[in-house]
């Protein structure tokens, strides 16, 4: 079943499913593809019949990423084109609880950590620095320098406390340790810009990168001389990569080529390509609560798909009819 | 600009990429500025049908009736009371005292009755006119200027006939598919035929000849010069009609709660040799585009007046305008050319066509002007919300 939400005049940049409320997502959006104009932060609930807007806020500049608090179901942090991070409360339709303005250029990535009781936020900016914050966003705890290009993505390791990965326009994937405020590892992963990275949920050594060179590469941090898998198929730059929370070997990527693709990186092959989008797909997320729900986002539209299932060895042939309101059917097939 | 550069870098990175086609890149395009309260906006426009002079729908109708019909329609449509109008400007060519110049940006209403006034009566002119070449050229009959262009620039009879045929076909299609319904104001007129008078409601252009063929056009004799290429069939028709366009500053329109149909982005008037007056658009259009910071490629539609096929073809080819952008609903050859009315008529037709297409778009209105001028304006249709 596919549900669609349209936000006219806003290009979605990032979407994240709430860790507490299974049918709730937060979405960061910008006017004019994020090039100029203002931004919006939307909190949406998927209902039986469609989609309900829980809260929506406007921001004077584009918003490029959003992350839910792991401690409080009402709290969400967004990163904006004006270099700010904002702390929002879904119960409060007014101004954000807090605005932190330290980055000197666009904040393209925000992530809330979820390991072992630590509560930290990491932000990645086009000013080439990453900053770590406590949940009140009062001021940054550390600033991490080292990248020689804009930072597109900063993601906490789900396994190792105080450790995050970053993807940059300088073509490197870097692993950072917050305690020592240092870069532990710099991998020259691509010759072109790297727009996204993510950690495998099942293996703490595995990280994926998505690049402007149209490839998705999967790395074992114990041996970074070459990737353990190179996944080719996207026709344009890869905008975001995410590992599946359900299946060890599965990850998904979205691209400027209007598709979302699913891959089995162990067997180095594509699983499924969702081709029916009509615009750049910038963001998507897996739903932890409901196995197989992917939330895709693109120009003015957010789609929910239910029933993607890549458990185990099942390959899925999906017939998605992506006209709004239509029903999709998925038939898992054994290999 | 920085963000634009970064995003553009994602789509066309330096060096080759593994897999994928590289047919995407950034293309320069203009935007002619955003929207401000000082913008000159077109609130609304209507026109009467165009009737053939002397024999057509408005043969017995005085220009003030036509004027009154369109003026009233425009004001009624937008619910504006006449006392709110600041300036009323009427364009006319052949009325006594009207002169042969066209009003410019403050061009509100345009009307012509070529049934009641003839071209051959220029009125009072200094006897010194004949002594100065360019001044003398101002009273060259228009058809001769068309022949001059055809000869000087090598526009063949075949090309001219083909252009005329296209105008007729486009206009016929537009008429039968009802495209003009929104812009035409029906006018009730009286026809005096013999002793009897009858009342007729005129709502359709009567000059369009849907059955035109190349073969038929090629048989016609030149109308202005024995060995010429301009004929009655491939030239604009002598016609009656009126059109009205309501303009204002955006701030004024908003204050009065009026809609915005279009935005005037640029306008230009240029001088050209009077004996080649038809080349006017070839110089006026680039001037207007430059003023707007836009290019031919940015325009969706060009309304270029088809005074004569020689000059229309010349201008289109000189500027490299794709033919499918030119007068998509036909032009003066098929619709007729009520002289002082045409400019406003083109604006009405242009904006209605852009509105029909639905998207934000730019268009050009342009014409040549007898005595040696060209005028052009760039309009923007703002599109939906």
XYZ file of C-alpha atoms in Angstrom:
720
model
C 0.000 0.000 0.000
C 1.461 3.307 -0.980
C 0.523 6.586 0.581
C 1.609 9.930 -0.684
C 1.939 13.321 0.929
C 2.454 16.434 -1.147
C 4.034 19.636 0.081
C 3.783 22.112 -2.760
C 6.789 24.282 -3.365
C 9.098 22.289 -1.129
C 11.792 19.876 -2.151
C 12.336 17.199 0.450
C 15.908 16.732 1.523
C 15.708 14.249 4.347
C 13.212 12.034 6.061
C 13.510 10.061 9.270
C 11.116 7.693 10.975
C 10.496 8.376 14.674
C 12.229 5.875 16.963
C 9.235 5.998 19.298
C 6.146 6.344 17.140
C 6.098 3.840 14.286
C 3.839 5.762 11.969
C 5.505 9.119 12.416
C 8.164 10.742 10.253
C 9.998 14.030 10.288
C 10.915 15.643 7.019
C 13.316 18.491 6.263
C 12.455 20.398 3.119
C 13.599 23.421 1.157
C 12.200 25.734 -1.442
C 13.649 25.762 -4.930
C 15.649 22.535 -4.532
C 17.475 24.080 -1.604
C 19.258 26.567 -3.822
C 17.422 29.610 -2.566
C 14.428 30.504 -0.469
C 13.142 29.164 2.789
C 12.711 25.783 4.390
C 10.151 23.731 6.212
C 10.174 21.018 8.827
C 7.218 18.676 8.762
C 6.130 16.002 11.188
C 3.688 13.603 9.575
C 1.697 10.631 10.756
C 0.747 7.853 8.399
C -2.867 6.936 9.114
C -5.292 4.321 7.848
C -6.572 6.581 5.154
C -3.611 8.704 4.322
C -1.278 11.164 5.950
C -1.885 13.705 8.711
C 0.271 16.715 9.474
C 1.177 16.699 13.148
C 3.244 19.858 13.043
C 4.927 22.014 10.518
C 7.359 24.868 10.924
C 8.903 27.344 8.513
C 12.513 28.356 8.546
C 14.099 31.353 6.833
C 16.611 29.201 4.980
C 16.458 25.720 3.504
C 16.564 22.742 5.855
C 18.764 19.907 4.739
C 18.654 17.206 7.385
C 16.609 16.097 10.344
C 17.163 13.687 13.211
C 14.848 12.493 15.962
C 15.895 12.511 19.577
C 16.564 9.050 20.968
C 15.604 10.260 24.443
C 12.392 12.189 23.951
C 9.670 11.367 21.451
C 8.718 15.018 20.989
C 12.115 16.329 20.094
C 13.682 16.675 16.686
C 16.804 18.494 15.450
C 17.208 19.994 11.983
C 20.194 21.452 10.156
C 19.817 24.486 7.918
C 21.375 26.359 5.044
C 22.147 29.270 7.362
C 24.589 27.113 9.334
C 22.241 26.647 12.252
C 20.962 23.652 14.124
C 17.505 23.997 15.589
C 15.902 21.997 18.361
C 12.142 21.593 17.819
C 9.397 20.250 20.040
C 6.473 18.627 18.254
C 4.131 19.739 20.994
C 5.020 23.361 20.388
C 4.009 25.002 17.126
C 5.975 28.160 17.771
C 9.655 28.920 17.509
C 12.276 26.239 18.082
C 13.356 25.557 21.648
C 16.887 26.405 20.752
C 18.904 27.599 17.780
C 22.630 26.925 17.691
C 24.584 28.979 15.219
C 28.216 27.967 15.127
C 28.815 26.514 11.712
C 29.751 29.170 9.218
C 28.180 27.440 6.226
C 25.310 25.107 5.402
C 24.637 22.279 7.831
C 24.003 19.315 5.598
C 23.806 16.531 8.139
C 22.609 16.020 11.685
C 22.524 12.762 13.606
C 21.501 11.807 17.141
C 23.567 9.061 18.691
C 21.971 5.908 19.964
C 24.643 3.911 21.680
C 24.684 2.917 25.309
C 23.059 5.829 26.990
C 25.144 8.582 25.489
C 23.110 11.427 24.118
C 24.999 13.404 21.569
C 24.234 15.156 18.329
C 26.761 15.388 15.509
C 26.479 17.921 12.694
C 28.368 18.025 9.416
C 28.745 21.267 7.499
C 29.944 22.731 4.248
C 32.378 24.702 6.388
C 34.381 21.429 6.408
C 33.941 20.815 10.118
C 31.880 18.396 12.150
C 30.618 19.431 15.555
C 29.409 17.361 18.474
C 26.715 18.743 20.757
C 24.877 17.775 23.905
C 21.116 17.401 23.514
C 20.386 20.911 24.702
C 22.367 22.327 21.767
C 23.668 25.041 24.045
C 27.116 25.001 22.524
C 29.262 22.496 20.708
C 31.354 20.128 22.822
C 33.975 19.552 20.152
C 34.754 20.676 16.664
C 36.466 18.174 14.420
C 38.600 19.396 11.582
C 40.444 17.499 8.928
C 38.249 17.304 5.890
C 39.444 19.299 2.928
C 36.080 19.642 1.337
C 32.452 20.199 2.279
C 31.000 17.591 4.588
C 27.807 16.014 3.317
C 27.116 13.354 5.875
C 27.952 12.576 9.501
C 26.596 9.374 11.015
C 27.138 7.858 14.456
C 28.259 4.275 14.639
C 25.410 2.173 16.049
C 27.970 -0.060 17.740
C 30.933 1.974 18.966
C 30.249 4.785 21.429
C 31.668 8.162 20.592
C 32.482 7.175 17.051
C 31.060 8.606 13.857
C 31.724 8.465 10.132
C 31.747 11.391 7.731
C 31.515 11.680 3.939
C 32.992 14.646 2.163
C 33.430 16.468 -1.109
C 37.148 15.819 -0.702
C 36.471 12.190 -1.685
C 37.343 10.736 1.708
C 35.372 8.721 4.195
C 36.633 9.520 7.699
C 36.067 7.796 10.996
C 36.284 10.026 14.073
C 36.681 9.470 17.751
C 34.961 12.147 19.807
C 36.851 11.633 23.053
C 40.203 12.325 21.478
C 38.648 14.751 18.979
C 40.661 13.127 16.254
C 40.245 11.444 12.919
C 41.040 7.769 13.362
C 40.915 6.763 9.755
C 40.779 8.589 6.428
C 39.794 6.439 3.459
C 40.260 7.906 -0.035
C 37.121 6.091 -1.006
C 36.215 7.769 -4.292
C 37.784 10.037 -6.876
C 34.633 12.110 -6.822
C 32.629 13.691 -4.017
C 31.012 11.370 -1.485
C 27.491 12.493 -0.722
C 26.505 9.904 1.856
C 27.714 7.217 4.206
C 26.132 4.758 6.617
C 27.088 1.991 9.044
C 26.026 -1.606 8.753
C 23.678 -2.420 11.618
C 24.990 -5.930 11.935
C 28.730 -5.590 11.595
C 30.572 -2.785 13.290
C 33.377 -2.763 10.747
C 31.247 -2.247 7.651
C 30.529 1.199 6.212
C 29.000 2.160 2.849
C 29.618 5.284 0.768
C 27.583 6.767 -2.057
C 29.332 9.022 -4.503
C 29.000 11.471 -7.361
C 30.755 8.836 -9.451
C 27.398 6.963 -9.369
C 28.733 4.051 -7.333
C 27.958 2.692 -3.904
C 31.007 1.159 -2.210
C 31.054 -0.978 0.892
C 34.154 -0.906 3.075
C 35.584 -3.089 5.790
C 37.381 -0.660 8.078
C 39.938 -3.280 9.000
C 41.290 -3.219 5.473
C 40.540 -0.101 3.480
C 42.875 -0.660 0.552
C 39.896 -1.459 -1.584
C 36.165 -1.754 -1.041
C 34.706 -5.185 -0.337
C 31.933 -4.390 -2.753
C 31.330 -1.885 -5.535
C 27.726 -1.549 -6.549
C 27.105 -0.033 -9.944
C 23.848 0.773 -11.604
C 22.862 4.302 -10.755
C 23.054 6.607 -13.747
C 23.725 9.766 -11.755
C 25.235 10.766 -8.445
C 24.198 8.704 -5.438
C 22.538 10.980 -2.969
C 22.018 8.778 0.076
C 22.866 5.279 1.273
C 21.367 3.393 4.172
C 21.870 -0.119 5.443
C 18.765 -2.152 6.110
C 17.941 -2.710 9.769
C 16.399 -6.074 8.920
C 18.786 -7.805 6.628
C 22.532 -8.039 7.123
C 23.534 -7.945 3.525
C 21.053 -5.386 2.267
C 21.455 -1.716 1.744
C 19.525 0.872 -0.194
C 20.565 3.940 -2.130
C 18.816 6.818 -3.832
C 20.124 8.958 -6.622
C 19.651 11.935 -8.906
C 18.677 9.340 -11.503
C 15.210 9.321 -9.928
C 15.532 5.791 -8.567
C 15.846 4.042 -5.236
C 17.837 0.809 -5.456
C 18.285 -2.097 -3.122
C 21.489 -4.129 -3.116
C 22.927 -7.311 -1.688
C 26.504 -6.230 -1.059
C 27.741 -9.676 -0.091
C 26.821 -10.980 -3.477
C 27.701 -7.664 -5.069
C 24.471 -7.372 -6.962
C 21.319 -5.294 -7.253
C 18.100 -6.585 -5.755
C 15.506 -4.112 -6.825
C 15.170 -0.780 -8.535
C 12.258 1.491 -7.794
C 12.011 3.561 -10.934
C 8.771 5.385 -10.842
C 9.826 8.599 -9.211
C 9.664 11.672 -11.362
C 12.195 13.849 -9.564
C 15.421 13.756 -7.597
C 15.117 11.432 -4.632
C 17.151 12.952 -1.838
C 16.079 11.098 1.216
C 14.604 7.889 2.422
C 14.493 5.808 5.589
C 13.651 2.319 6.710
C 10.992 1.975 9.363
C 12.349 0.057 12.315
C 8.966 -0.803 13.698
C 7.314 -2.103 10.617
C 9.627 -4.364 8.739
C 9.760 -3.360 5.176
C 8.385 0.129 5.181
C 10.537 2.550 3.233
C 9.783 6.232 3.196
C 10.984 7.922 0.075
C 10.992 11.557 -0.538
C 11.380 13.675 -3.570
C 10.150 16.816 -5.174
C 7.156 17.973 -3.161
C 6.246 14.400 -2.329
C 6.731 11.816 0.369
C 5.857 8.208 -0.368
C 5.349 5.394 2.047
C 5.804 1.907 0.691
C 4.852 -1.052 2.740
C 5.921 -4.557 2.381
C 9.446 -4.286 0.989
C 10.951 -7.340 2.404
C 14.488 -8.456 1.963
C 14.703 -10.852 4.853
C 17.231 -13.514 4.464
C 17.552 -14.867 0.997
C 14.329 -13.656 -0.338
C 14.498 -11.595 -3.446
C 11.531 -9.414 -3.993
C 9.897 -8.473 -7.206
C 7.883 -5.434 -6.514
C 5.300 -3.909 -8.716
C 4.964 -0.388 -7.526
C 2.364 1.756 -9.120
C 3.552 5.163 -8.063
C 0.553 7.214 -8.904
C -0.737 8.618 -5.682
C -3.356 6.619 -3.940
C -2.844 3.403 -5.840
C -2.161 0.076 -4.277
C 1.104 -1.701 -4.700
C 1.596 -5.382 -4.409
C 4.772 -7.154 -3.562
C 5.375 -10.777 -4.162
C 8.379 -12.175 -2.372
C 9.936 -14.914 -4.402
C 12.403 -17.458 -3.224
C 15.624 -17.391 -5.195
C 25.260 30.765 -6.244
C 27.559 28.631 -4.142
C 24.820 26.056 -3.592
C 24.021 26.080 -7.258
C 27.634 25.370 -8.091
C 27.837 22.538 -5.626
C 24.657 20.904 -6.861
C 25.730 21.365 -10.455
C 28.972 19.627 -9.545
C 27.008 16.570 -8.496
C 25.464 16.284 -11.916
C 28.493 16.970 -14.071
C 31.593 16.038 -12.131
C 35.065 16.619 -13.565
C 36.454 13.534 -15.257
C 34.673 10.450 -16.521
C 32.340 8.499 -14.315
C 31.765 4.770 -14.125
C 28.533 4.001 -15.899
C 25.781 6.479 -16.515
C 25.170 8.894 -19.309
C 26.458 12.416 -19.189
C 23.739 14.250 -20.976
C 22.940 16.493 -18.050
C 24.527 19.833 -17.555
C 23.789 23.341 -16.424
C 22.345 25.673 -19.001
C 22.352 29.419 -18.671
C 18.907 30.841 -18.618
C 17.539 34.196 -17.715
C 14.959 35.025 -15.130
C 14.168 38.669 -15.784
C 13.916 39.540 -12.147
C 11.501 38.521 -9.460
C 8.267 40.188 -8.619
C 8.116 43.624 -7.091
C 5.443 46.213 -6.438
C 6.786 48.438 -9.218
C 6.315 45.767 -11.891
C 4.018 46.795 -14.692
C 1.409 44.072 -14.825
C -1.279 43.233 -17.339
C -4.436 42.783 -15.338
C -6.659 41.615 -18.163
C -7.330 41.970 -21.887
C -10.078 41.256 -24.380
C -10.624 41.853 -28.061
C -13.494 41.915 -30.492
C -13.572 39.492 -33.353
C -11.760 40.787 -36.396
C -13.876 41.449 -39.428
C -12.910 41.906 -43.057
C -12.970 45.571 -44.016
C -15.795 46.793 -46.262
C -17.513 43.404 -46.508
C -17.068 41.753 -43.139
C -18.748 41.700 -39.782
C -18.000 45.270 -38.780
C -18.415 46.963 -42.155
C -21.125 49.252 -40.845
C -19.816 49.653 -37.313
C -18.182 52.818 -36.040
C -14.947 52.489 -34.078
C -16.439 53.900 -30.899
C -18.844 50.972 -30.694
C -15.980 48.508 -30.928
C -13.987 50.466 -28.385
C -16.859 50.640 -25.999
C -17.469 46.899 -26.219
C -13.931 45.866 -25.301
C -13.438 48.554 -22.703
C -16.646 47.632 -20.941
C -15.848 43.926 -21.120
C -12.420 44.334 -19.562
C -13.703 46.432 -16.691
C -16.716 44.223 -16.079
C -14.660 41.022 -16.112
C -12.408 42.214 -13.305
C -15.053 44.189 -11.502
C -13.203 47.475 -11.743
C -15.196 50.673 -11.766
C -14.161 53.120 -14.523
C -13.455 55.892 -12.058
C -10.440 53.877 -10.899
C -8.755 54.156 -14.301
C -5.835 56.556 -14.274
C -5.050 56.937 -17.934
C -6.749 55.792 -21.104
C -4.641 55.624 -24.211
C -6.106 54.780 -27.585
C -4.046 53.627 -30.523
C -5.329 54.244 -33.982
C -3.756 54.747 -37.353
C -6.287 56.026 -39.849
C -8.770 58.120 -37.885
C -8.507 61.797 -38.642
C -5.801 63.279 -36.454
C -4.606 59.846 -35.277
C -1.383 59.937 -37.184
C 0.725 56.950 -38.113
C 2.515 56.390 -34.799
C 1.584 53.704 -32.297
C 1.249 54.357 -28.585
C 3.798 52.513 -26.432
C 3.740 51.049 -22.986
C 0.812 53.124 -21.870
C -1.059 51.524 -24.716
C -4.468 50.817 -23.267
C -6.916 50.484 -26.044
C -6.455 49.972 -29.717
C -9.047 50.201 -32.365
C -9.282 50.444 -36.082
C -11.921 50.743 -38.640
C -10.406 50.421 -42.029
C -13.859 50.247 -43.548
C -14.531 53.857 -42.791
C -11.118 55.358 -43.325
C -8.845 54.562 -46.209
C -5.121 54.293 -46.347
C -4.794 56.487 -49.403
C -5.557 59.706 -47.573
C -2.458 60.675 -45.622
C -3.766 64.097 -44.719
C -1.690 67.235 -44.510
C 2.039 66.831 -45.044
C 4.742 69.312 -45.812
C 5.594 69.650 -49.475
C 9.228 69.255 -48.466
C 8.505 65.569 -47.773
C 9.463 64.669 -51.302
C 12.821 66.399 -51.055
C 14.316 64.231 -48.340
C 14.798 60.562 -49.201
C 13.874 59.031 -45.897
C 10.925 61.354 -45.447
C 9.698 60.483 -48.900
C 10.119 56.806 -48.129
C 7.661 57.248 -45.280
C 4.803 57.476 -47.695
C 5.792 54.489 -49.794
C 2.844 52.134 -49.945
C 3.299 49.278 -47.469
C 3.037 46.602 -50.111
C 6.061 48.073 -51.872
C 8.096 47.867 -48.684
C 7.193 44.191 -48.609
C 8.473 43.735 -52.149
C 11.633 45.619 -51.222
C 12.303 43.148 -48.450
C 11.513 40.124 -50.578
C 13.987 41.323 -53.194
C 16.700 42.621 -50.909
C 16.787 39.557 -48.687
C 15.745 36.908 -51.150
C 12.498 35.724 -49.613
C 10.899 33.601 -52.326
C 7.258 33.543 -53.330
C 7.099 29.877 -52.304
C 8.335 30.633 -48.798
C 5.878 33.458 -48.437
C 2.963 31.337 -49.610
C 3.980 28.530 -47.245
C 4.103 30.952 -44.375
C 0.686 32.296 -45.264
C -0.746 28.805 -45.482
C 0.630 28.009 -42.054
C -0.991 31.110 -40.612
C -4.346 30.125 -42.053
C -4.086 26.565 -40.782
C -3.073 27.586 -37.288
C -5.831 30.167 -37.071
C -8.439 27.743 -38.383
C -7.399 25.132 -35.847
C -7.464 27.674 -33.056
C -10.878 28.912 -34.069
C -12.521 25.491 -34.384
C -11.034 24.278 -31.131
C -12.490 27.279 -29.379
C -9.203 28.801 -28.344
C -10.358 32.364 -29.045
C -13.569 32.100 -27.087
C -12.102 33.365 -23.891
C -10.578 36.485 -25.416
C -13.295 37.568 -27.858
C -16.023 39.925 -26.688
C -19.175 39.331 -28.721
C -20.504 42.593 -30.160
C -24.038 43.179 -31.357
C -23.948 45.232 -34.545
C -26.238 46.343 -37.308
C -25.704 45.367 -40.898
C -27.166 47.614 -43.596
C -27.710 45.570 -46.740
C -29.776 47.205 -49.451
C -32.674 48.771 -47.638
C -32.887 46.225 -44.835
C -31.085 46.454 -41.506
C -30.504 43.472 -39.328
C -28.847 42.919 -36.029
C -26.040 40.410 -35.822
C -23.969 39.153 -32.914
C -20.335 39.035 -34.000
C -18.188 36.609 -32.023
C -15.919 34.978 -34.578
C -13.071 36.212 -36.758
C -14.389 36.197 -40.305
C -11.105 36.525 -42.179
C -9.821 32.992 -41.619
C -9.818 30.885 -44.787
C -9.566 27.300 -43.652
C -9.623 25.968 -47.185
C -6.434 27.738 -48.208
C -4.027 25.626 -50.220
C -0.545 26.215 -51.574
C -1.860 25.635 -55.053
C -4.558 28.227 -54.585
C -2.107 30.785 -53.184
C 0.372 30.223 -55.971
C -2.219 31.192 -58.590
C -2.762 34.667 -57.169
C -1.337 37.648 -59.006
C 1.064 39.997 -57.207
C -0.890 42.860 -55.708
C 1.683 45.671 -55.560
C 4.199 45.105 -58.322
C 3.751 43.257 -61.604
C 6.637 40.864 -61.012
C 6.371 40.884 -57.243
C 5.734 38.108 -54.725
C 3.305 39.753 -52.336
C -0.315 38.896 -53.083
C -3.677 39.522 -51.527
C -3.671 35.914 -50.383
C -0.367 35.914 -48.577
C -0.576 39.372 -47.015
C -2.344 40.571 -43.938
C -5.940 41.528 -44.503
C -7.480 44.944 -44.240
C -9.768 44.650 -41.224
C -11.870 46.154 -38.476
C -11.469 45.345 -34.801
C -10.667 46.569 -31.331
C -8.730 45.272 -28.337
C -8.223 46.526 -24.816
C -5.522 45.758 -22.305
C -5.641 46.909 -18.690
C -2.214 47.759 -17.253
C -1.040 49.005 -13.922
C 1.683 48.842 -11.307
C 1.544 45.589 -9.383
C 1.105 47.584 -6.156
C -1.957 49.301 -7.593
C -3.406 46.047 -8.891
C -2.935 44.401 -5.509
C -4.437 47.349 -3.684
C -7.554 47.082 -5.843
C -7.708 43.311 -5.513
C -7.142 42.795 -9.216
C -5.661 39.649 -10.717
C -2.390 39.549 -12.598
C -2.553 37.983 -16.045
C 0.907 38.930 -17.150
C 3.919 41.071 -16.342
C 5.542 43.480 -18.773
C 9.224 42.710 -18.484
C 10.725 44.866 -21.218
C 9.840 46.916 -24.238
C 11.777 48.505 -27.053
C 11.141 50.638 -30.099
C 13.765 50.921 -32.801
C 14.029 52.817 -36.034
C 14.641 51.085 -39.378
C 14.748 52.399 -42.955
C 11.200 53.373 -43.978
C 11.513 51.579 -47.313
C 12.211 48.355 -45.474
C 9.908 49.023 -42.584
C 9.027 45.328 -42.223
C 12.393 44.405 -40.741
C 11.441 46.264 -37.572
C 10.919 43.138 -35.417
C 14.346 41.789 -36.352
C 15.849 44.710 -34.466
C 13.218 45.425 -31.867
C 13.056 41.864 -30.532
C 16.758 41.604 -29.643
C 16.566 45.027 -28.025
C 13.634 43.993 -25.842
C 15.201 40.638 -24.975
C 18.406 42.306 -23.957
C 16.525 44.677 -21.726
C 14.821 41.722 -20.084
C 18.057 39.791 -19.723
C 16.572 36.896 -21.664
C 17.146 35.072 -24.929
C 15.108 33.630 -27.777
C 15.442 30.225 -26.116
C 13.746 31.512 -22.967
C 10.615 32.491 -24.887
C 7.780 30.063 -25.347
C 5.725 32.049 -27.838
C 6.397 34.897 -30.256
C 3.499 36.969 -31.554
C 5.166 38.594 -34.541
C 2.778 40.579 -36.621
C 2.353 39.181 -40.115
C 1.995 42.466 -41.952
C 3.520 40.754 -44.954
C 4.946 37.281 -45.349
C 8.242 38.645 -46.680
C 9.020 40.577 -43.549
C 7.630 37.992 -41.168
C 9.721 35.233 -42.709
C 12.778 37.451 -42.828
C 12.545 38.362 -39.148
C 11.905 34.804 -37.980
C 14.833 33.473 -39.943
C 17.192 36.278 -39.031
C 16.604 35.739 -35.322
C 16.654 31.965 -35.580
C 13.276 31.602 -33.937
C 11.876 28.058 -34.140
C 8.763 28.219 -36.322
C 6.651 26.319 -33.807
C 7.037 29.241 -31.402
C 5.753 31.796 -33.930
C 2.071 32.782 -33.871
C 0.811 29.378 -32.766
C -2.786 30.485 -33.222
C -2.267 32.158 -36.553
C -1.450 35.749 -37.365
C -2.573 38.767 -39.315
C -2.534 36.948 -42.637
C -5.373 34.732 -41.435
C -6.926 36.826 -38.702
C -6.637 40.244 -40.260
C -4.740 43.376 -39.334
C -6.831 46.232 -37.981
C -3.868 48.559 -37.830
C -4.106 50.347 -34.489
C -5.696 47.341 -32.817
C -3.170 44.694 -33.634
C -0.600 45.348 -30.913
C -3.118 45.048 -28.108
C -4.720 42.091 -29.879
C -1.367 40.331 -29.912
C -0.935 40.901 -26.187
C -4.367 39.452 -25.485
C -3.772 36.430 -27.693
C -0.277 35.859 -26.323
C -1.234 35.909 -22.666
C -4.274 33.755 -23.263
C -2.130 31.192 -25.050
C 0.463 31.139 -22.273
C -2.312 30.801 -19.731
C -3.783 27.933 -21.716
C -0.445 26.173 -21.516
C -0.497 26.554 -17.783
C 3.151 27.008 -16.913
C 5.132 30.066 -16.045
C 6.513 31.244 -19.372
C 7.725 34.220 -21.373
C 6.444 35.535 -24.668
C 7.216 38.307 -27.105
C 4.874 40.637 -28.942
C 6.431 42.406 -31.877
C 5.473 44.338 -34.974
C 6.855 46.423 -37.758
C 5.577 49.956 -38.073
C 4.891 51.811 -41.264
C 7.290 54.778 -41.705
C 10.141 52.635 -40.449
C 10.030 51.375 -36.881
C 9.893 48.150 -35.000
C 8.472 47.561 -31.559
C 8.721 44.565 -29.256
C 7.797 43.726 -25.702
C 8.589 40.787 -23.444
C 5.755 39.542 -21.283
C 5.825 37.011 -18.520
C 2.921 34.765 -17.700
C 3.471 34.033 -14.017
C 1.901 30.602 -13.995
C -0.026 28.993 -11.174
C 0.619 29.422 -7.442
